[in-house]
């Protein structure tokens, strides 16, 4: 009886070649897609949204984006970092790629919250303590006394003088609360020279605040005390004075100016 011939070896060979063809096909497709991205998706337009302080052209120049750059390979992190480093008033940038050829830069800008003294004049700072620019008097901001900026430069973080580091932390905490409560424009001065308290000029009132603590609570207490005092006639309309918030047990004491 004749033996049957086996054909398993050629079959295995064909299987191996089939797998190789699949891998080569995938590589060829991936290569074609990559080439298409490089060749076809080029930056032709850059738009800016949310800018107030800086012009669109200033922001585009700071981004480093050039017409003809590869859109797919464009680094959002690099673009955002370049803009924030060069333009101190920019707090955040969200670059968006819009196929086939556009980049949209969505910008969030800081506001000047306060002004601090230094050896070479006063500097504007954000609520987070970022140095924005020299204060030339054209921008309204809280004038801080009792705190000195050391070696300031635009875009850097405020560094305090010797013995003032704790004061700086208190000031930043208070400014952050004022910004979040949209009270910055209602305040004009902050005196940090006292050892146990800080005095905030809030409209016609001077708020005596503790050095440290929950400043959101203190500002809510101040607003409530002033509103209640005016409503009940305890405070006279237009009467300036000191509202002492350093009193314990959630109380505030008002002393009218003579």
Steps between C-alpha positions, in 0.01 A plus 500: 500500500643832391572755766331842487729794441505766768461866398531665847832671437391716204185589695706623795719699265200672350374585852829660595509707181138604554584641844800681359288656227253627760777663703650661188156624395443663839843664489438629148161643598644664813783645294257636242287663771811657658617637168152638430494674838842656441424609145138613522432627857693826513422810708352775283294691761543585869213660693496638855201510737456652847785753476456849646837620624701378200428520129445184299826566315699523826360166616564330164860627494556375858359157406775438248250356251593565137293465185596170344569320830375144519162512672503143625848525654431835668556473877219656704714496816788681330273765350322565831827520696656740247208743522469491880876554541521801269169669586457534880131595488412168332392248761408208276495409129299219345622434144249319279587339165225533239553283193610548238708815555398714803614554860280680754671642810248545784655738753416572865661818632587608852400831656722728704382445857748710697814710493807446721810708560855402400845659482431622146136607536162336535395182319156367407425144607222249444300350786730197485810719543624502139689816404331658200673830425618823660220712643481824302181611671262436209353177640287505815617241750522452877799696629686277746728643770715300740609252232802539270576313178856369469671491156170520309469424129201469267365145498672396823336424834507761775781438748472685832770673698660364816244423769205561265449148363210425736341834416524414130308175555225685690479762224466239225230315695304823546541610136383159378183534707437855380542385139270200540235719667545772234592758762834619362356814341334598829833499689769765458770442764643234731727591791709205623738695722337404834630188673163349597256616233454631145274790402307485172341814354160379384306790353466758778569237767826368640483130583736388775585137417701238693833392357398156380174309520199443277483821297193385311321479835628842608383668180157338529486618862594854396238517223232365731590734789505810278171412328329428831638817663371720217162325497450539875629857507799415718726625218430829330497514123835637382659478846856368472676309774682184608329161507705282734481134396767380742236463772435136592173303485392624157445859607600825331539836673455830315671823601387807304749765396463826687 
